[in-house]
Amino acid sequence: MTVIALFEDLQLAISDVLLTIDDIRASAMTPTTGHTANLPDLGLGVSRLARKVISADGPVGRTQLLVAGTKSHIEHFATVLREVFRDQRPLPDELRQLVRSSGAFGCMQAAARLADADGYKEFEVVGVAGEMMCTHTFDSTRVVADVPYFGKVWVAGSGAANLLHWIQLRGDRYAKEFLHHDLITRHFHVTNLVTLFLMEEDIGPQLRTLKTGVGGYYEAYTISPGTLTPVGDCITVFADIVGRNRDCTVLLRRLLYHCYRGELLYVFSVMQETLVTAASPVKIPLSACQLFDVPPLLPSSAQSPWSIHRVVSQMLGAENVRTVMRKGVGGHPITKRFVRNMPGHQLVKLSVSRDYLVITLDLTGFQHFSSRFPPDLSDAIGV
């Protein structure tokens, strides 16, 4: 179970990293929620985390695909895909002609047909083959729609319907509210808003994503010919404003950072809720934090792992910063989301002192973010 999405007009793809199995006794640690065994009434088993991306290349080009479905069927398809790209599998005349006429895209289509014919039909893919977008599905869980602001969207997996519903609810409003956004700005906006929305659902009390087998963490990919390039070096802060603005106090609910090294996705996570005030910095032992190294579903090589200190040192200068703030307005919680990929306001400053992560409230940043909330609920517009 999973969710994978391709935004064709925006040249963007998104996927989660959760792998589930039928045994509901199975559980695992995730960056967003901690140990899934501690979640009430989850109703499914979580085996591990994996990047749901596969690739193949050969004389005719390259393909990179996000995948969903039954793991054994995905593995069979991936094997066939690589054989077809490397011309290592005999093809019937019809499929050989397809490869000759359509290159990398024909290779992907031929591999999908061969895997289907072999009885391994339970896989879905969205991605890119050569210069073309490509998709394949085995049932109706893939959905396609043209949505204002988001453009043409392909969504597959157990979380497909929920994600598309969220996108459609916002499409008309975003198209009017962000009428001035060019394609590059929309790409950046959607990259961050969709992943933030999904993470918020992960840590929310209703567990809407996790109960459909979706979650753990989320990757975003920029699409170029034959390649999905992951968006890395990204820090995400979830915080609540506590008390009045002049109290300068926030409850840090989550602090997450991710980066890449080769095939591995590294995710650093501070899951303990921490009260941060202007009065003094907070020191959190690195031993109380979690570091996840998430391999591809079908890794091609092994690497010596980075230490938590190495990843945290990367985090201190993160290029991409996402901040999700909540505040009570008129007795109701209002959420605001802020994203940037250049120098700008920050809610907290981070540093390392020996084996501790030091978190300091940035007063200028706090005042900037808190000023964006309306003084009255009637003035609030949710994003």
Short mmCIF file of C-alpha atoms in Angstrom, two decimals:
data_model
loop_
_atom_site.label_atom_id
_atom_site.label_comp_id
_atom_site.label_asym_id
_atom_site.label_seq_id
_atom_site.Cartn_x
_atom_site.Cartn_y
_atom_site.Cartn_z
CA MET A 1 0.00 0.00 0.00
CA THR A 2 1.25 3.45 -0.84
CA VAL A 3 0.55 6.69 -2.62
CA ILE A 4 2.44 7.80 -5.70
CA ALA A 5 1.57 10.90 -7.70
CA LEU A 6 2.78 12.48 -10.92
CA PHE A 7 2.02 16.12 -11.73
CA GLU A 8 2.61 16.13 -15.46
CA ASP A 9 2.35 19.86 -16.14
CA LEU A 10 4.57 20.72 -13.17
CA GLN A 11 7.21 18.05 -13.90
CA LEU A 12 6.86 16.77 -10.34
CA ALA A 13 6.36 13.39 -8.65
CA ILE A 14 5.67 12.44 -5.01
CA SER A 15 5.78 9.17 -3.07
CA ASP A 16 5.64 7.87 0.48
CA VAL A 17 8.10 5.32 1.96
CA LEU A 18 5.87 2.99 4.03
CA LEU A 19 5.79 -0.77 3.37
CA THR A 20 2.87 -2.70 4.87
CA ILE A 21 2.10 -6.41 5.21
CA ASP A 22 -0.94 -8.48 6.15
CA ASP A 23 0.40 -9.40 9.61
CA ILE A 24 -1.01 -6.68 11.88
CA ARG A 25 1.53 -7.64 14.57
CA ALA A 26 4.36 -6.22 12.47
CA SER A 27 5.55 -2.73 13.37
CA ALA A 28 8.41 -0.38 12.65
CA MET A 29 9.78 3.05 13.52
CA THR A 30 8.93 5.95 11.22
CA PRO A 31 10.24 9.53 11.21
CA THR A 32 6.80 11.12 11.49
CA THR A 33 5.02 8.93 14.04
CA GLY A 34 7.60 6.95 16.00
CA HIS A 35 6.93 3.27 16.58
CA THR A 36 3.77 2.17 14.81
CA ALA A 37 3.11 -0.42 17.54
CA ASN A 38 2.17 2.51 19.79
CA LEU A 39 -0.53 3.82 17.44
CA PRO A 40 -4.10 2.96 18.44
CA ASP A 41 -6.27 0.86 16.13
CA LEU A 42 -3.94 1.08 13.15
CA GLY A 43 -5.31 -2.16 11.72
CA LEU A 44 -2.35 -3.05 9.49
CA GLY A 45 1.23 -4.27 9.79
CA VAL A 46 4.22 -2.09 8.93
CA SER A 47 7.32 -3.99 7.83
CA ARG A 48 9.88 -1.29 7.02
CA LEU A 49 10.61 1.90 5.10
CA ALA A 50 11.76 1.95 1.48
CA ARG A 51 12.09 4.43 -1.35
CA LYS A 52 9.55 3.31 -3.95
CA VAL A 53 11.63 4.06 -7.00
CA ILE A 54 13.07 1.70 -9.61
CA SER A 55 15.17 2.45 -12.68
CA ALA A 56 16.61 0.83 -15.79
CA ASP A 57 18.85 1.99 -18.61
CA GLY A 58 20.35 0.75 -21.82
CA PRO A 59 21.25 1.74 -25.39
CA VAL A 60 17.81 3.25 -26.04
CA GLY A 61 17.72 5.48 -22.96
CA ARG A 62 16.64 5.44 -19.34
CA THR A 63 13.51 5.09 -17.23
CA GLN A 64 12.83 5.90 -13.59
CA LEU A 65 9.54 4.95 -12.01
CA LEU A 66 7.66 5.22 -8.74
CA VAL A 67 5.94 1.94 -7.92
CA ALA A 68 3.03 0.58 -5.91
CA GLY A 69 1.50 -2.86 -5.53
CA THR A 70 2.59 -6.32 -4.36
CA LYS A 71 6.32 -6.40 -3.66
CA SER A 72 6.98 -9.73 -5.42
CA HIS A 73 5.17 -8.47 -8.53
CA ILE A 74 7.13 -5.20 -8.47
CA GLU A 75 10.38 -7.17 -8.18
CA HIS A 76 9.47 -9.34 -11.16
CA PHE A 77 8.54 -6.30 -13.24
CA ALA A 78 11.80 -4.56 -12.29
CA THR A 79 13.82 -7.62 -13.37
CA VAL A 80 12.01 -7.81 -16.72
CA LEU A 81 12.35 -4.05 -17.17
CA ARG A 82 16.14 -4.18 -16.80
CA GLU A 83 16.41 -7.19 -19.10
CA VAL A 84 14.41 -5.43 -21.82
CA PHE A 85 16.47 -2.24 -21.54
CA ARG A 86 19.71 -4.23 -21.81
CA ASP A 87 18.38 -6.39 -24.67
CA GLN A 88 18.83 -9.49 -22.53
CA ARG A 89 15.37 -10.98 -23.06
CA PRO A 90 13.94 -12.36 -26.31
CA LEU A 91 10.91 -10.37 -27.41
CA PRO A 92 8.04 -11.33 -29.68
CA ASP A 93 7.99 -9.39 -32.95
CA GLU A 94 5.23 -7.06 -31.78
CA LEU A 95 7.13 -5.97 -28.67
CA ARG A 96 10.47 -5.76 -30.49
CA GLN A 97 8.86 -3.38 -32.96
CA LEU A 98 7.44 -1.37 -30.04
CA VAL A 99 10.95 -1.00 -28.57
CA ARG A 100 12.41 0.00 -31.95
CA SER A 101 9.74 2.62 -32.59
CA SER A 102 9.35 4.07 -29.09
CA GLY A 103 12.76 3.66 -27.43
CA ALA A 104 12.76 3.88 -23.64
CA PHE A 105 9.00 4.36 -23.51
CA GLY A 106 8.54 1.22 -25.64
CA CYS A 107 10.86 -0.72 -23.32
CA MET A 108 8.72 0.23 -20.32
CA GLN A 109 5.52 -0.77 -22.09
CA ALA A 110 7.04 -4.04 -23.31
CA ALA A 111 8.25 -4.94 -19.81
CA ALA A 112 4.82 -4.22 -18.32
CA ARG A 113 3.12 -6.46 -20.89
CA LEU A 114 5.64 -9.25 -20.32
CA ALA A 115 5.24 -9.09 -16.53
CA ASP A 116 1.46 -9.18 -16.97
CA ALA A 117 1.77 -12.22 -19.26
CA ASP A 118 4.00 -13.93 -16.67
CA GLY A 119 1.20 -13.62 -14.11
CA TYR A 120 2.76 -10.73 -12.16
CA LYS A 121 0.09 -8.11 -12.70
CA GLU A 122 -0.21 -6.45 -9.30
CA PHE A 123 1.97 -3.40 -9.80
CA GLU A 124 1.40 0.21 -10.71
CA VAL A 125 3.94 2.74 -11.91
CA VAL A 126 4.12 6.44 -12.66
CA GLY A 127 7.29 8.07 -13.89
CA VAL A 128 9.32 8.93 -16.92
CA ALA A 129 10.81 6.91 -19.77
CA GLY A 130 13.13 8.86 -22.01
CA GLU A 131 11.37 12.10 -22.94
CA MET A 132 7.90 10.81 -22.05
CA MET A 133 5.75 10.47 -18.95
CA CYS A 134 4.55 6.93 -18.41
CA THR A 135 2.04 5.06 -16.28
CA HIS A 136 0.79 1.51 -15.84
CA THR A 137 -1.97 0.16 -13.62
CA PHE A 138 -3.53 -3.19 -12.85
CA ASP A 139 -6.82 -2.00 -11.36
CA SER A 140 -8.89 1.09 -10.72
CA THR A 141 -6.87 2.50 -7.82
CA ARG A 142 -5.03 4.79 -10.23
CA VAL A 143 -6.92 7.99 -10.92
CA VAL A 144 -6.26 10.75 -13.45
CA ALA A 145 -7.64 14.27 -13.38
CA ASP A 146 -7.06 17.78 -14.68
CA VAL A 147 -7.19 20.08 -11.65
CA PRO A 148 -6.96 23.89 -11.69
CA TYR A 149 -3.54 25.13 -10.51
CA PHE A 150 -2.18 21.53 -10.20
CA GLY A 151 -2.65 20.61 -13.87
CA LYS A 152 -2.80 17.00 -15.04
CA VAL A 153 -2.42 14.66 -12.07
CA TRP A 154 -1.85 10.89 -12.07
CA VAL A 155 -2.32 9.27 -8.65
CA ALA A 156 -2.01 5.58 -7.73
CA GLY A 157 -1.94 3.38 -4.65
CA SER A 158 -4.16 2.91 -1.62
CA GLY A 159 -4.01 6.61 -0.75
CA ALA A 160 -4.81 7.82 -4.28
CA ALA A 161 -8.45 8.79 -3.76
CA ASN A 162 -7.76 10.73 -0.54
CA LEU A 163 -4.87 12.68 -2.06
CA LEU A 164 -6.80 13.55 -5.21
CA HIS A 165 -9.76 14.69 -3.10
CA TRP A 166 -7.47 17.05 -1.14
CA ILE A 167 -6.02 18.43 -4.38
CA GLN A 168 -9.42 18.96 -5.97
CA LEU A 169 -10.76 20.76 -2.89
CA ARG A 170 -7.99 23.35 -3.24
CA GLY A 171 -7.58 23.63 -7.01
CA ASP A 172 -10.09 26.40 -7.76
CA ARG A 173 -9.07 28.47 -4.74
CA TYR A 174 -5.35 28.17 -5.44
CA ALA A 175 -5.90 29.09 -9.10
CA LYS A 176 -7.52 32.37 -7.98
CA GLU A 177 -5.39 33.08 -4.91
CA PHE A 178 -2.08 32.37 -6.67
CA LEU A 179 -2.99 33.68 -10.11
CA HIS A 180 0.43 35.37 -10.35
CA HIS A 181 2.39 32.09 -9.92
CA ASP A 182 4.44 31.08 -12.93
CA LEU A 183 5.25 27.41 -13.63
CA ILE A 184 8.44 27.42 -11.54
CA THR A 185 6.64 28.94 -8.55
CA ARG A 186 3.76 26.49 -8.84
CA HIS A 187 6.25 23.60 -8.97
CA PHE A 188 7.88 24.81 -5.74
CA HIS A 189 4.53 25.50 -4.06
CA VAL A 190 2.98 22.12 -4.88
CA THR A 191 6.18 20.24 -4.01
CA ASN A 192 6.04 21.56 -0.48
CA LEU A 193 2.30 21.87 0.14
CA VAL A 194 1.48 18.29 -0.83
CA THR A 195 4.30 16.76 1.21
CA LEU A 196 3.43 18.97 4.19
CA PHE A 197 -0.23 18.02 3.97
CA LEU A 198 0.64 14.34 3.97
CA MET A 199 3.02 14.69 6.91
CA GLU A 200 0.41 16.62 8.87
CA GLU A 201 -2.00 13.74 8.33
CA ASP A 202 0.67 11.29 9.54
CA ILE A 203 1.07 13.07 12.87
CA GLY A 204 -2.61 13.97 13.27
CA PRO A 205 -4.79 12.10 15.76
CA GLN A 206 -7.04 10.52 13.12
CA LEU A 207 -4.17 8.66 11.36
CA ARG A 208 -5.95 9.06 8.01
CA THR A 209 -2.84 8.39 5.93
CA LEU A 210 -1.46 5.55 8.03
CA LYS A 211 -4.76 3.69 8.18
CA THR A 212 -4.69 3.45 4.38
CA GLY A 213 -1.11 2.14 4.42
CA VAL A 214 0.40 5.49 3.45
CA GLY A 215 3.06 7.47 5.27
CA GLY A 216 6.26 7.24 7.27
CA TYR A 217 7.84 10.06 5.27
CA TYR A 218 7.45 11.56 1.80
CA GLU A 219 9.74 12.23 -1.13
CA ALA A 220 9.33 14.78 -3.91
CA TYR A 221 11.05 14.42 -7.28
CA THR A 222 11.74 16.90 -10.05
CA ILE A 223 11.25 15.28 -13.46
CA SER A 224 13.70 15.58 -16.33
CA PRO A 225 14.17 13.28 -19.37
CA GLY A 226 14.60 9.73 -18.07
CA THR A 227 15.23 10.83 -14.48
CA LEU A 228 13.44 11.60 -11.24
CA THR A 229 15.72 13.84 -9.14
CA PRO A 230 14.80 13.83 -5.44
CA VAL A 231 14.41 17.14 -3.62
CA GLY A 232 16.73 16.98 -0.62
CA ASP A 233 18.48 19.15 1.99
CA CYS A 234 15.13 20.03 3.55
CA ILE A 235 14.24 20.83 7.15
CA THR A 236 10.62 20.76 8.35
CA VAL A 237 9.40 22.29 11.62
CA PHE A 238 5.95 21.74 13.15
CA ALA A 239 5.22 24.12 16.02
CA ASP A 240 2.35 25.62 18.02
CA ILE A 241 2.34 29.16 19.38
CA VAL A 242 1.74 28.81 23.11
CA GLY A 243 0.06 31.61 25.04
CA ARG A 244 0.12 35.19 23.82
CA ASN A 245 2.49 36.48 21.17
CA ARG A 246 4.41 38.48 23.74
CA ASP A 247 5.18 35.27 25.63
CA CYS A 248 7.45 34.23 22.70
CA THR A 249 6.91 30.52 23.37
CA VAL A 250 6.34 27.64 20.96
CA LEU A 251 5.69 23.96 21.40
CA LEU A 252 7.96 22.21 18.91
CA ARG A 253 5.91 19.16 17.86
CA ARG A 254 8.28 17.73 15.24
CA LEU A 255 11.59 18.67 13.70
CA LEU A 256 12.64 16.67 10.64
CA TYR A 257 15.44 16.90 8.13
CA HIS A 258 16.24 14.80 5.08
CA CYS A 259 19.12 14.55 2.63
CA TYR A 260 20.48 12.01 0.15
CA ARG A 261 23.68 10.10 -0.30
CA GLY A 262 23.67 8.03 -3.45
CA GLU A 263 20.61 5.77 -3.32
CA LEU A 264 20.02 6.31 0.41
CA LEU A 265 17.51 8.73 1.87
CA TYR A 266 18.55 9.94 5.33
CA VAL A 267 15.87 11.32 7.66
CA PHE A 268 16.72 12.89 11.02
CA SER A 269 13.78 13.23 13.38
CA VAL A 270 13.15 14.90 16.74
CA MET A 271 9.82 13.39 17.74
CA GLN A 272 9.64 14.49 21.38
CA GLU A 273 7.50 17.56 21.95
CA THR A 274 9.69 20.38 23.25
CA LEU A 275 8.74 23.75 24.73
CA VAL A 276 11.05 26.47 23.39
CA THR A 277 11.04 29.98 24.86
CA ALA A 278 12.97 33.16 24.27
CA ALA A 279 14.50 32.85 27.73
CA SER A 280 17.03 30.11 27.05
CA PRO A 281 18.06 27.51 24.44
CA VAL A 282 16.92 23.90 24.70
CA LYS A 283 19.46 21.08 24.52
CA ILE A 284 18.31 17.69 23.23
CA PRO A 285 20.68 14.70 23.36
CA LEU A 286 21.32 13.32 19.87
CA SER A 287 20.84 9.90 21.45
CA ALA A 288 17.19 10.87 22.02
CA CYS A 289 16.74 11.62 18.32
CA GLN A 290 16.25 9.16 15.47
CA LEU A 291 18.19 8.74 12.24
CA PHE A 292 16.69 6.65 9.45
CA ASP A 293 18.60 5.46 6.39
CA VAL A 294 15.99 4.48 3.84
CA PRO A 295 17.15 2.38 0.85
CA PRO A 296 15.34 1.92 -2.45
CA LEU A 297 12.87 -0.94 -2.62
CA LEU A 298 15.40 -2.81 -4.78
CA PRO A 299 18.85 -1.42 -3.86
CA SER A 300 21.65 -1.89 -6.36
CA SER A 301 24.58 -1.33 -4.01
CA ALA A 302 25.55 -1.03 -0.35
CA GLN A 303 27.18 1.99 1.27
CA SER A 304 28.78 2.59 4.65
CA PRO A 305 26.21 4.59 6.64
CA TRP A 306 26.56 8.20 7.68
CA SER A 307 26.54 8.90 11.42
CA ILE A 308 23.89 11.03 13.09
CA HIS A 309 26.55 13.74 13.61
CA ARG A 310 27.29 13.77 9.87
CA VAL A 311 23.63 14.22 8.93
CA VAL A 312 23.02 16.88 11.61
CA SER A 313 26.01 18.84 10.32
CA GLN A 314 24.27 18.91 6.92
CA MET A 315 21.02 20.05 8.54
CA LEU A 316 22.52 23.19 10.08
CA GLY A 317 22.82 24.81 6.66
CA ALA A 318 19.66 23.39 5.04
CA GLU A 319 18.69 25.08 1.79
CA ASN A 320 14.98 24.25 1.92
CA VAL A 321 13.01 25.23 5.05
CA ARG A 322 9.36 24.37 5.70
CA THR A 323 7.55 25.69 8.76
CA VAL A 324 4.05 24.65 9.86
CA MET A 325 2.62 26.87 12.60
CA ARG A 326 -0.61 26.52 14.57
CA LYS A 327 -2.26 29.11 16.76
CA GLY A 328 -5.56 29.30 18.59
CA VAL A 329 -7.70 32.13 17.17
CA GLY A 330 -11.09 32.72 18.82
CA GLY A 331 -10.84 29.31 20.46
CA HIS A 332 -10.17 27.54 17.15
CA PRO A 333 -6.81 26.29 15.83
CA ILE A 334 -5.55 27.95 12.64
CA THR A 335 -2.67 26.45 10.64
CA LYS A 336 -0.26 28.42 8.46
CA ARG A 337 2.44 26.95 6.23
CA PHE A 338 5.62 28.75 5.17
CA VAL A 339 8.23 27.46 2.72
CA ARG A 340 11.45 28.93 1.35
CA ASN A 341 14.55 27.84 -0.56
CA MET A 342 16.62 30.96 -0.01
CA PRO A 343 17.77 32.97 3.03
CA GLY A 344 14.80 34.22 5.03
CA HIS A 345 12.91 34.04 8.28
CA GLN A 346 13.40 31.02 10.54
CA LEU A 347 11.48 30.03 13.63
CA VAL A 348 14.39 28.37 15.42
CA LYS A 349 18.15 28.43 15.16
CA LEU A 350 19.97 25.09 15.38
CA SER A 351 23.49 24.26 16.49
CA VAL A 352 25.40 21.29 17.88
CA SER A 353 27.28 21.21 21.16
CA ARG A 354 29.15 17.91 21.49
CA ASP A 355 26.39 15.29 21.62
CA TYR A 356 23.49 17.72 21.90
CA LEU A 357 21.26 19.50 19.42
CA VAL A 358 20.76 23.07 20.64
CA ILE A 359 17.48 24.78 19.68
CA THR A 360 17.09 28.54 20.12
CA LEU A 361 13.95 30.53 19.37
CA ASP A 362 14.64 33.16 16.71
CA LEU A 363 12.72 36.21 17.94
CA THR A 364 12.64 37.98 14.57
CA GLY A 365 11.37 34.82 12.90
CA PHE A 366 8.82 34.18 15.64
CA GLN A 367 7.44 37.70 15.34
CA HIS A 368 7.25 37.37 11.54
CA PHE A 369 5.33 34.10 11.66
CA SER A 370 3.03 35.06 14.54
CA SER A 371 2.11 38.31 12.77
CA ARG A 372 0.70 36.28 9.86
CA PHE A 373 -2.16 34.97 11.99
CA PRO A 374 -5.41 36.96 12.06
CA PRO A 375 -6.51 38.55 15.34
CA ASP A 376 -10.03 37.25 14.76
CA LEU A 377 -11.35 33.97 13.33
CA SER A 378 -13.47 35.79 10.76
CA ASP A 379 -10.25 37.07 9.16
CA ALA A 380 -8.71 33.60 8.82
CA ILE A 381 -8.22 31.90 5.48
CA GLY A 382 -6.85 28.37 5.74
CA VAL A 383 -4.14 27.38 3.23
#
